[in-house]
mmCIF file of C-alpha atoms and ligand atoms in Angstrom:
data_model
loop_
_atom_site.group_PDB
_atom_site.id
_atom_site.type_symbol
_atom_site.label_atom_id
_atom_site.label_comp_id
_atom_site.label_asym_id
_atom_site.label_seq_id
_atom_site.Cartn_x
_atom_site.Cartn_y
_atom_site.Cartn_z
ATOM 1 C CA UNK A 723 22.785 -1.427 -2.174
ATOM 2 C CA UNK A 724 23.348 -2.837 -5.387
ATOM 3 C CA UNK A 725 20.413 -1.916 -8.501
ATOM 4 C CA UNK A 726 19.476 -4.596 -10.733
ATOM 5 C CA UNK A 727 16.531 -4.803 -11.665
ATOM 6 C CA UNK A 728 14.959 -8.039 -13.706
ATOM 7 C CA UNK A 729 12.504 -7.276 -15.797
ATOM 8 C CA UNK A 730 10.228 -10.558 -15.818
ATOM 9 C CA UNK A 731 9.524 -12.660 -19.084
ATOM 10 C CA UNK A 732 5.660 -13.937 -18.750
ATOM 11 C CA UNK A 733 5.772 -16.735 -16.427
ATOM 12 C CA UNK A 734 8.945 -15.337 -15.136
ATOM 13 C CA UNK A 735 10.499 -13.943 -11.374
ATOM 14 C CA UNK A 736 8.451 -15.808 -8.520
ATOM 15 C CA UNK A 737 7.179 -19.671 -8.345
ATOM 16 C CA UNK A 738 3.573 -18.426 -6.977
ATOM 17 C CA UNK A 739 2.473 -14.774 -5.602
ATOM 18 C CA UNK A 740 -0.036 -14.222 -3.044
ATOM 19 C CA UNK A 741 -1.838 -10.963 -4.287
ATOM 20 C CA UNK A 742 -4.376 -9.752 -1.281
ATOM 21 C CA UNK A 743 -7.243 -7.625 -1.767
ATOM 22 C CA UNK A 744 -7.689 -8.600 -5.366
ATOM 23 C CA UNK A 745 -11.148 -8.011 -5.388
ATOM 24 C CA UNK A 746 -10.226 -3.662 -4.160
ATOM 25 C CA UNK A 747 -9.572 -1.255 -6.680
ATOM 26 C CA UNK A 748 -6.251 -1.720 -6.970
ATOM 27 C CA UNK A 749 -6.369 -5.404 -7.013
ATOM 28 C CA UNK A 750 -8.591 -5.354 -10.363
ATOM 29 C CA UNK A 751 -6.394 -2.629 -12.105
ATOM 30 C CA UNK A 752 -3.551 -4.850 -11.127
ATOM 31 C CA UNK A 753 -4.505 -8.133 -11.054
ATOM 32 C CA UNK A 754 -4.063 -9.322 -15.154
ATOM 33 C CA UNK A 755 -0.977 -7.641 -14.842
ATOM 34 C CA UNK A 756 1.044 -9.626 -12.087
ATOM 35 C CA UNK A 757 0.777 -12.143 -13.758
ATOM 36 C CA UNK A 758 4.097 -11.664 -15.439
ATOM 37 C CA UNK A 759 5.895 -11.774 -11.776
ATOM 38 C CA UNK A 760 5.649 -15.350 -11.212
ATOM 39 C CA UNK A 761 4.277 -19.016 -12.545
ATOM 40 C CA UNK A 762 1.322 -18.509 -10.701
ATOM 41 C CA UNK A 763 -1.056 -15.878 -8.568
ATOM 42 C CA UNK A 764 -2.734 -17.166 -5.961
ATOM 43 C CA UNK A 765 -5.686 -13.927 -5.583
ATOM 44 C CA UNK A 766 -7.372 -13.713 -2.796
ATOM 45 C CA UNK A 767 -10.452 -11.434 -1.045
ATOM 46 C CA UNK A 768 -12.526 -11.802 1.655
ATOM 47 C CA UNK A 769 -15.136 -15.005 0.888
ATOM 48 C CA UNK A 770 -17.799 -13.833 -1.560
ATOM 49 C CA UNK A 771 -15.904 -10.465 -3.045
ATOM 50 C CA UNK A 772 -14.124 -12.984 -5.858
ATOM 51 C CA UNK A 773 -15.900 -13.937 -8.661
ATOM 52 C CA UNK A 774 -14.401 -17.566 -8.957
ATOM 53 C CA UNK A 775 -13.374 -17.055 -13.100
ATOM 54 C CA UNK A 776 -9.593 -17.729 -13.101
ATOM 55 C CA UNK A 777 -7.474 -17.901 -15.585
ATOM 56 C CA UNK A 778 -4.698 -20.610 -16.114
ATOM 57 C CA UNK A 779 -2.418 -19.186 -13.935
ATOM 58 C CA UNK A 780 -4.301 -17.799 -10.758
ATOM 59 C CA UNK A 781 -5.851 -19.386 -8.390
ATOM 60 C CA UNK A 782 -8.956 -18.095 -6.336
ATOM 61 C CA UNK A 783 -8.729 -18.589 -2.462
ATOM 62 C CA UNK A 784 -10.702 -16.453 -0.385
ATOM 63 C CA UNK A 785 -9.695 -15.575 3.124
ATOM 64 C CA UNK A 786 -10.391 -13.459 5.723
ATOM 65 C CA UNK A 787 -7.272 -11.535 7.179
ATOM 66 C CA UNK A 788 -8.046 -11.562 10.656
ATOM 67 C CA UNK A 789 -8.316 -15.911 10.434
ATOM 68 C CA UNK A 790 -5.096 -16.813 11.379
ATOM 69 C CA UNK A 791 -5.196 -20.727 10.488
ATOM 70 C CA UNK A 792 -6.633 -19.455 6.919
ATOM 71 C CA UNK A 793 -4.564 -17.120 6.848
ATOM 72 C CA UNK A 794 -1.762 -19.355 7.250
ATOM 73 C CA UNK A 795 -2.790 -22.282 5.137
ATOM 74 C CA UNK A 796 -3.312 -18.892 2.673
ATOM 75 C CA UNK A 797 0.294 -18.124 2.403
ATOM 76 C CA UNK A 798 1.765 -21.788 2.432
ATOM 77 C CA UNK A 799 3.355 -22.570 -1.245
ATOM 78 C CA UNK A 800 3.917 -18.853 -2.273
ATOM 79 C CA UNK A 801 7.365 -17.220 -2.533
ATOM 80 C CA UNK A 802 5.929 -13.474 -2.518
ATOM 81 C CA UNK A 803 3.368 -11.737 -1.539
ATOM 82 C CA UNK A 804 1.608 -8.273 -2.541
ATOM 83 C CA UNK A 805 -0.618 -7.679 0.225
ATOM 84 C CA UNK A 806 -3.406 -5.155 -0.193
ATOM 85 C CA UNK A 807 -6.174 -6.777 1.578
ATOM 86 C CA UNK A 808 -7.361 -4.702 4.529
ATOM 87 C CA UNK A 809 -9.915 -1.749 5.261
ATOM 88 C CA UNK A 810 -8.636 1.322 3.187
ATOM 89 C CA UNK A 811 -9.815 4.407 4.492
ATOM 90 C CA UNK A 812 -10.479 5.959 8.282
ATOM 91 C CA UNK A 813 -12.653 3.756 10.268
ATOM 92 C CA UNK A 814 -13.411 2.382 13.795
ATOM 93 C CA UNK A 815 -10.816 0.975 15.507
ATOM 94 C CA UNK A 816 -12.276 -2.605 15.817
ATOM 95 C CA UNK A 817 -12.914 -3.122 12.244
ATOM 96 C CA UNK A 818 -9.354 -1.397 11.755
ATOM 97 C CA UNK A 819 -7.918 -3.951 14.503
ATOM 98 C CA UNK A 820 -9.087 -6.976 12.687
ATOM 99 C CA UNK A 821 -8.037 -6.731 9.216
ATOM 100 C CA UNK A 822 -5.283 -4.366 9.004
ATOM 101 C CA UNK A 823 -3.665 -5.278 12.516
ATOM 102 C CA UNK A 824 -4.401 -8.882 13.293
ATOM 103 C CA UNK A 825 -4.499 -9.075 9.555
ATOM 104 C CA UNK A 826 -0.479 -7.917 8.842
ATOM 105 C CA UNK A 827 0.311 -9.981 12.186
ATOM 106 C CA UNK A 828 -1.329 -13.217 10.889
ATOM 107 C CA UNK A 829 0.178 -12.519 7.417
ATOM 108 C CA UNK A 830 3.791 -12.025 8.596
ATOM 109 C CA UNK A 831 3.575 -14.948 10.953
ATOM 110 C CA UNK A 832 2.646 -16.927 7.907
ATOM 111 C CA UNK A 833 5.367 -15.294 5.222
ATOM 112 C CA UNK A 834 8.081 -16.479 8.409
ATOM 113 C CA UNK A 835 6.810 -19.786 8.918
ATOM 114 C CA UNK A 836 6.568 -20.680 5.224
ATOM 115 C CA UNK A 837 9.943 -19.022 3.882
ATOM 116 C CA UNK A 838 8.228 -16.134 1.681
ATOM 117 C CA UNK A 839 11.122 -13.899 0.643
ATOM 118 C CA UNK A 840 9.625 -11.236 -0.712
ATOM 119 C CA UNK A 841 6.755 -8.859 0.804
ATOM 120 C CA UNK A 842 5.216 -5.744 -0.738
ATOM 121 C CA UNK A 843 2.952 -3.978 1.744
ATOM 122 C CA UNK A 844 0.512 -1.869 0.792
ATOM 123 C CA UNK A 845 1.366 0.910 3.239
ATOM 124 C CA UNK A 846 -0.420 4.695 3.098
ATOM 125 C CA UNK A 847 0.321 8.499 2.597
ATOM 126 C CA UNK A 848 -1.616 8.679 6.029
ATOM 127 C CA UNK A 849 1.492 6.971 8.122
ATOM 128 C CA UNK A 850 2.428 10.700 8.089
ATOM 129 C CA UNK A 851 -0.760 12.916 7.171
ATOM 130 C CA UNK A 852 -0.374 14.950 9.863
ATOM 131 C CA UNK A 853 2.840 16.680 8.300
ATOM 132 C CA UNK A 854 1.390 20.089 6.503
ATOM 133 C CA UNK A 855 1.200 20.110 2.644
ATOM 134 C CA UNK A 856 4.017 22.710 2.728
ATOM 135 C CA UNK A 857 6.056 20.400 4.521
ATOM 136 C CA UNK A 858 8.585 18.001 2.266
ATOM 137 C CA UNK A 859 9.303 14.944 3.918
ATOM 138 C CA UNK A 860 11.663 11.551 2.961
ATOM 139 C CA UNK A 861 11.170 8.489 4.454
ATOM 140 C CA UNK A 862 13.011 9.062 7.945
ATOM 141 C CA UNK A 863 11.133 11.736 9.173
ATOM 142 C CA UNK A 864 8.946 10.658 12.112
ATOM 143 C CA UNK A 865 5.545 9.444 11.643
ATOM 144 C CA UNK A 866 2.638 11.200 12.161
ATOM 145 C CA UNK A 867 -0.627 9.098 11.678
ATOM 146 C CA UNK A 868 -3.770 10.890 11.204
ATOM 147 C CA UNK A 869 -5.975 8.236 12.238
ATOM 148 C CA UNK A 870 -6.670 4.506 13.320
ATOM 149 C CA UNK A 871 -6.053 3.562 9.482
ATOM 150 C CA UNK A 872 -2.734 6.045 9.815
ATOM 151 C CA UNK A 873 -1.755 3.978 12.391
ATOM 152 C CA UNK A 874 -2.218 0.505 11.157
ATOM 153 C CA UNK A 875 -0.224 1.662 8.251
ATOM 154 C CA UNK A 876 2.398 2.407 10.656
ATOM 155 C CA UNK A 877 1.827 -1.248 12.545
ATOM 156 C CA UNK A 878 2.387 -2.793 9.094
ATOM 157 C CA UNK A 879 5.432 -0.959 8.919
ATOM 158 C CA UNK A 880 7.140 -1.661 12.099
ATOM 159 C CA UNK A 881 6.143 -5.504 11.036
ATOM 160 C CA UNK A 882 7.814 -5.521 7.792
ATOM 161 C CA UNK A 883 10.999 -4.005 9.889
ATOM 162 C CA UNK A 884 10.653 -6.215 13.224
ATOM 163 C CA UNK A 885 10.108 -9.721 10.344
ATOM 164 C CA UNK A 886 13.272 -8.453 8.648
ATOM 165 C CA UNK A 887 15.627 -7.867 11.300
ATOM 166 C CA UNK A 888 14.790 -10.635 12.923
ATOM 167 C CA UNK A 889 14.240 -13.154 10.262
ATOM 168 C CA UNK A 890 15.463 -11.999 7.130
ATOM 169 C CA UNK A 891 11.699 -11.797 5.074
ATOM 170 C CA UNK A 892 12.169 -8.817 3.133
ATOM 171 C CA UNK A 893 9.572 -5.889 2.751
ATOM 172 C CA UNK A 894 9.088 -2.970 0.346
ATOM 173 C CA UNK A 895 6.474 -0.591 1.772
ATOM 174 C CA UNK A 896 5.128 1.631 -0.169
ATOM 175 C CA UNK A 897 3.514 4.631 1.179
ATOM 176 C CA UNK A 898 0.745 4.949 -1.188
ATOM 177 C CA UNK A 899 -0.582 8.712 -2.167
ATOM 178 C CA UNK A 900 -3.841 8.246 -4.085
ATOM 179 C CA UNK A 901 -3.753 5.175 -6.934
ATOM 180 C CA UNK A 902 -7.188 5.962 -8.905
ATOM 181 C CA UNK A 903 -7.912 5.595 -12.972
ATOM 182 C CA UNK A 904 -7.128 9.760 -12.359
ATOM 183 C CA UNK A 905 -7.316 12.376 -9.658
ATOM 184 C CA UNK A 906 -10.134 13.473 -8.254
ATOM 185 C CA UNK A 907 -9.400 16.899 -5.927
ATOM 186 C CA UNK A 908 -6.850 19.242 -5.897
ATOM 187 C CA UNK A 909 -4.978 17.690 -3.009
ATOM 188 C CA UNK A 910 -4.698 14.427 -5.102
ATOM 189 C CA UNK A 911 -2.400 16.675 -7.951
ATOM 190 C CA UNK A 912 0.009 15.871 -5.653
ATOM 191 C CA UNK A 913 -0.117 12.386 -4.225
ATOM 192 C CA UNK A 914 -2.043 10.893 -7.490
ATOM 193 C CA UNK A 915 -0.147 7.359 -8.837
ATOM 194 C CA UNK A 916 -1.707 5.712 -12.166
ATOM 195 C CA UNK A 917 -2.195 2.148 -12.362
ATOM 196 C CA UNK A 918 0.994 2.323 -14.846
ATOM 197 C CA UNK A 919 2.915 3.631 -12.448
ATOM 198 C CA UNK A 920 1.651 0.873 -9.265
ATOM 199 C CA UNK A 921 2.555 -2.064 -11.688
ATOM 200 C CA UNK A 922 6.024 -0.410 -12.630
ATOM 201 C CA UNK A 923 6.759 0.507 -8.823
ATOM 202 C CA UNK A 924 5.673 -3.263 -7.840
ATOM 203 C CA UNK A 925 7.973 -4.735 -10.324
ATOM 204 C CA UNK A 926 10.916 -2.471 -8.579
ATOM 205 C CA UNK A 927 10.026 -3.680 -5.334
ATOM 206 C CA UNK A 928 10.010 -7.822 -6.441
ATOM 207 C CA UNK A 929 12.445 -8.119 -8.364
ATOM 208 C CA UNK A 930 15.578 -5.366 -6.599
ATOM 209 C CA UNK A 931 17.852 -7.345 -4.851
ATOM 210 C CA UNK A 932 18.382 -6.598 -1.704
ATOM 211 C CA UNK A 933 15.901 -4.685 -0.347
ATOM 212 C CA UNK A 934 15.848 -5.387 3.692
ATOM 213 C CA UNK A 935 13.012 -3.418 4.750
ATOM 214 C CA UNK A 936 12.671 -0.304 2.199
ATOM 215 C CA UNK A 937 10.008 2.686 2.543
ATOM 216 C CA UNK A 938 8.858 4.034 -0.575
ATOM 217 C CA UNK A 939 6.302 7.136 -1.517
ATOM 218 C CA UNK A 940 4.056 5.732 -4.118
ATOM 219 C CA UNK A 941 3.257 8.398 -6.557
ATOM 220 C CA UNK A 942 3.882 9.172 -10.123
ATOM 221 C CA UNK A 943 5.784 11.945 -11.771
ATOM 222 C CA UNK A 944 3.465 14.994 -10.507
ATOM 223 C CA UNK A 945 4.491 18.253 -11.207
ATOM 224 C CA UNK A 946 4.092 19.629 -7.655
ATOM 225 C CA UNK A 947 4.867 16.579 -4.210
ATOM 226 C CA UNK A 948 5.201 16.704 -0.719
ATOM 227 C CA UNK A 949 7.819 13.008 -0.428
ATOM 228 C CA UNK A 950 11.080 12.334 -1.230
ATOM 229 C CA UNK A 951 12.258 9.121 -2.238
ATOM 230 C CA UNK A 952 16.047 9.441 -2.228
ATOM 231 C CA UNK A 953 15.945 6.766 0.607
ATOM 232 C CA UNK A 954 14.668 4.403 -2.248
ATOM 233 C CA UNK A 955 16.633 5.288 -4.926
ATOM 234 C CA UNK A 956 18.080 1.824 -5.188
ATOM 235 C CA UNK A 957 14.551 0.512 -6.409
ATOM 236 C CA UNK A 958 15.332 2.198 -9.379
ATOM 237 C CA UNK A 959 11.925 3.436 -9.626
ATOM 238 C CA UNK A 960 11.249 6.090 -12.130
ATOM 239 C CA UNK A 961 7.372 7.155 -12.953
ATOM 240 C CA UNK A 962 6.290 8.672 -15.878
ATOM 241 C CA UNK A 963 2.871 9.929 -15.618
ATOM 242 C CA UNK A 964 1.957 13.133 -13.963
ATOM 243 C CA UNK A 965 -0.959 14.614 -12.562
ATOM 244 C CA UNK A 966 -0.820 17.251 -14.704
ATOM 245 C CA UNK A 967 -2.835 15.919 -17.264
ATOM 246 C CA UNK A 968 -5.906 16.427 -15.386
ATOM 247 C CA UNK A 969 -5.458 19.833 -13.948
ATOM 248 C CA UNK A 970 -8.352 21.606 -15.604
ATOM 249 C CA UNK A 971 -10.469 19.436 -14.984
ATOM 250 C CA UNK A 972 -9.357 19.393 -11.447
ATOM 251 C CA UNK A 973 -9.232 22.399 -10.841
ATOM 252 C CA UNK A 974 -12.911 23.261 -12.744
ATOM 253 C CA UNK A 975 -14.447 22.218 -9.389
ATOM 254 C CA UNK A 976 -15.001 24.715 -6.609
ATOM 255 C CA UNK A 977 -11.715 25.332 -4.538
ATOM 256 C CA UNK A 978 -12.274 24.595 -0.935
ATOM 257 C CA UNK A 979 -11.483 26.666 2.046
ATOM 258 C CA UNK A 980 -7.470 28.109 2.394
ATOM 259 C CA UNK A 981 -7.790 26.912 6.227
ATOM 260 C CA UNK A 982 -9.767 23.179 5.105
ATOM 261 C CA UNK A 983 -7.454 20.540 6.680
ATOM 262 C CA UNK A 984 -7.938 19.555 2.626
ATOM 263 C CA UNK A 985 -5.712 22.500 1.824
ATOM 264 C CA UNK A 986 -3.430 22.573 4.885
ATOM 265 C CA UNK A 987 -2.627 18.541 5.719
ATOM 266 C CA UNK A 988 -1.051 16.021 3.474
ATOM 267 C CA UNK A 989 -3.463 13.316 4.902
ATOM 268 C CA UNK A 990 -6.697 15.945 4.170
ATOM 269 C CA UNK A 991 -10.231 14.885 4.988
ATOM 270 C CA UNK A 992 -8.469 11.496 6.930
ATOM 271 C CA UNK A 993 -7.357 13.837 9.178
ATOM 272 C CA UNK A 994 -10.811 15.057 10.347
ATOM 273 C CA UNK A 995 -12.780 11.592 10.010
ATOM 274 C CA UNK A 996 -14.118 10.383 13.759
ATOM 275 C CA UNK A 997 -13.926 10.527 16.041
ATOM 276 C CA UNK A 998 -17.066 7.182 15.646
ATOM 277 C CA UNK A 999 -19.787 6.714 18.291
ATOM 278 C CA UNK A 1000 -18.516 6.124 21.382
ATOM 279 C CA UNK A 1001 -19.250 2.481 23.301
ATOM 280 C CA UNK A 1002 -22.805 2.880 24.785
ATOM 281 C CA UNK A 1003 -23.036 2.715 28.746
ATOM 282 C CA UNK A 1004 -23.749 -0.577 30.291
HETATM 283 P P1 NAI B 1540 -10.034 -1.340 -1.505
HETATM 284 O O1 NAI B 1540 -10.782 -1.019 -0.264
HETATM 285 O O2 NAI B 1540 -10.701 -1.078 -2.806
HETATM 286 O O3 NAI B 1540 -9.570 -2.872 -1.472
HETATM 287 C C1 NAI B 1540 -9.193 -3.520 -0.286
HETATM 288 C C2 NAI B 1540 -9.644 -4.958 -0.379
HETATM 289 O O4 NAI B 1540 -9.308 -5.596 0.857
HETATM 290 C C3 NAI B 1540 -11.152 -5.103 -0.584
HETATM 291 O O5 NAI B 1540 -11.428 -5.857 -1.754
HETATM 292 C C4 NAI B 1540 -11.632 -5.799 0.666
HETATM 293 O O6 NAI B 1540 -12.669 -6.743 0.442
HETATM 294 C C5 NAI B 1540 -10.360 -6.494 1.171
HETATM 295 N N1 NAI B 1540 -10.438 -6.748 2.601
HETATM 296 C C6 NAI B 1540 -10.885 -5.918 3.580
HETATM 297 N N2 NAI B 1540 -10.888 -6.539 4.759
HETATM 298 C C7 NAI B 1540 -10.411 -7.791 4.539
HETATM 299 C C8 NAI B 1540 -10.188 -8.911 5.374
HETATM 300 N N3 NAI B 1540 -10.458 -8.893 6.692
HETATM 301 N N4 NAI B 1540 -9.708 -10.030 4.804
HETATM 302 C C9 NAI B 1540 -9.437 -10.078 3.474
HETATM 303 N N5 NAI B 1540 -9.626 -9.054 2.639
HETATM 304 C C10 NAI B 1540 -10.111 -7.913 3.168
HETATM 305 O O7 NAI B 1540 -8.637 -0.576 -1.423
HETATM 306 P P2 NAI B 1540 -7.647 -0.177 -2.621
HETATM 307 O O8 NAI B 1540 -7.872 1.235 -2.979
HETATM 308 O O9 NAI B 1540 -7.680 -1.215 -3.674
HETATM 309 O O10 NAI B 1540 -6.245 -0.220 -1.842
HETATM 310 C C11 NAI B 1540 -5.503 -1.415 -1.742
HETATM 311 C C12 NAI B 1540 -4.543 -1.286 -0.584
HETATM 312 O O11 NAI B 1540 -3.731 -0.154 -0.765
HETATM 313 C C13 NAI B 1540 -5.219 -1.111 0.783
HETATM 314 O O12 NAI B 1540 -4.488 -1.821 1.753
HETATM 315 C C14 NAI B 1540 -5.135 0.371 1.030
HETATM 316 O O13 NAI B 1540 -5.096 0.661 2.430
HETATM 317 C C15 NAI B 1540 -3.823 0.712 0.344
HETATM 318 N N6 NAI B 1540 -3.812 2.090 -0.117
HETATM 319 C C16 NAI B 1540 -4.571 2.472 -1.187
HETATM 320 C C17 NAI B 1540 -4.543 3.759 -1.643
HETATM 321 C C18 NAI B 1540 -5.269 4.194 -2.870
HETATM 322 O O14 NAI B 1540 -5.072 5.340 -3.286
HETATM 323 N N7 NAI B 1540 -6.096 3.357 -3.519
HETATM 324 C C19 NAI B 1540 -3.746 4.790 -0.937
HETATM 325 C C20 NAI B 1540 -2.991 4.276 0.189
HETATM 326 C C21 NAI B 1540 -3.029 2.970 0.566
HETATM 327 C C1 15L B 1541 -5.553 5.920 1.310
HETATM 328 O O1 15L B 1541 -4.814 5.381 2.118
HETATM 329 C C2 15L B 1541 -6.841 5.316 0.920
HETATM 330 O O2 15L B 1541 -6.769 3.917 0.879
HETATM 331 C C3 15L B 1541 -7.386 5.812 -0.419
HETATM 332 O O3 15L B 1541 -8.750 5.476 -0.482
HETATM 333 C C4 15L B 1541 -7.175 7.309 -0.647
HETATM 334 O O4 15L B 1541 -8.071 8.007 0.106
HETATM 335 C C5 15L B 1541 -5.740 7.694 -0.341
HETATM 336 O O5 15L B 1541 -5.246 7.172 0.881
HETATM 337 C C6 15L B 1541 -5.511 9.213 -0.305
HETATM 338 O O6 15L B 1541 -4.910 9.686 0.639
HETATM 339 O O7 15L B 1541 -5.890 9.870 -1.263
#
């Protein structure tokens, strides 16, 4: 596949972008900066987690994922879409089945019926945290969720491949590691991705033509990883910060346990959280 990459002028690339989960942690570091990807950035949260300020060229419309008329009336107008809404971290399965699985379903439904083109999916790291941290993996090696998120991840996935094949909306999914202001344990020296980083690897993933459905690891230039992007080298992506920057201070906490799934699996603590209390007798 053919790189070219156009690097948007303000106001530039996309008519309006849908950006999901703008009120997360992500969505604030990124939000100001999108803004360069299209005309106009239609954020959106669940109602109430918005604060309603907007600047010229963003508009606020809050939604809940798991509504699929709002969810549709959401999308309708927008040309891409960088969807990060959803519950991000291990959970039980019926708050998991609402936002992140009838949430992608309603969204993709939505991107076909109004003619988005381009979808970035906020994928995770735990699609696969069940490989071992001495394990290195690309993006074709089977997945291995570690949990009801893990797997949702995985939904979204098979989504994004099932919508392209069969309709042509195209996907980048990126496999996020750990996208914080810096890491915060020693497992995260590995899959740590600044904000710099996120906004460079988004840009890659709008703008490259030609994308079908591409799986990317999102994670910046650390000295030490797990993934292998060579099955996305036609984003183009290249990070430049590392981990490294923060390894004393890392590294100044106490080490846990050799045998800690925190040591041994790439998806760490995610692979230990639940099982949740079980449905009560009737
Ligand atoms: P976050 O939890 O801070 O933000 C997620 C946002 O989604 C929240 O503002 C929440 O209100 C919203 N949301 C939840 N349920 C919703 C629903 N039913 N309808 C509409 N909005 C809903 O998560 P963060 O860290 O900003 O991550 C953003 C995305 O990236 C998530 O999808 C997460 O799974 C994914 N990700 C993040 C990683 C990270 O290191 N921060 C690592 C791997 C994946
Ligand atoms: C994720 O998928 C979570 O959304 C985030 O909160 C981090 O825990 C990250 O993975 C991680 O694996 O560090």
């Amino acid at each position: 596949m053919a790189h070219q990459l156009d690097a948007p002028a303000t106001g530039g690339g996309f008519t309006r972008l849908l950006l999901t989960g703008a009120a997360g942690g992500i969505g604030r570091a990124i939000r100001h900066r999108v803004a360069e990807f299209a005309s106009c950035i239609r954020i959106s949260d669940l109602p109430g987690a918005l604060s309603s300020d907007a600047s010229a060229s963003e508009e606020v419309v809050p939604c809940d994922l798991a509504d699929r008329q709002a969810v549709d009336a959401l999308v309708a107008g927008c040309d891409a879409i960088v969807h990060l809404g959803g519950v991000s971290v291990e959970r039980p399965f019926e708050e998991i089945l609402e936002a992140n699985i009838k949430g992608v379903f309603n969204l993709y439904e939505a991107a076909r019926r109004h003619g988005v083109k381009r979808i970035v999916f906020a994928s995770s790291n735990h699609v696969t945290g069940f490989y071992r941290q001495d394990e290195r993996i690309d993006a074709t090696a089977r997945k291995r969720p570690d949990g009801y998120y893990g797997v949702s991840k995985s939904f979204g996935e098979d989504m994004a491949q099932l919508y392209f094949d069969r309709y042509g909306v195209e996907t980048v999914s990126i496999r996020i590691g750990s996208v914080f202001s810096e890491p915060k344990d020693r497992r995260m020296m590995a899959t740590w991705m600044s904000y710099d980083d996120f906004h460079k690897l988004l840009q890659c993933a709008l703008f490259t033509p030609q994308v079908g459905h591409t799986i990317v690891f999102g994670m910046s230039a650390n000295a030490y990883t797990w993934w292998d992007n060579r099955e996305a080298a036609h984003l183009g992506f290249e990070p430049r910060d590392s981990s490294e920057q923060f390894r004393a201070k890392v590294e100044a906490t106490p080490p846990p346990a050799a045998d800690d799934p925190v040591s041994v699996l790439q998806g760490g603590a995610f692979t230990v959280t639940g099982p949740f209390d079980p449905v009560a007798p009737v």
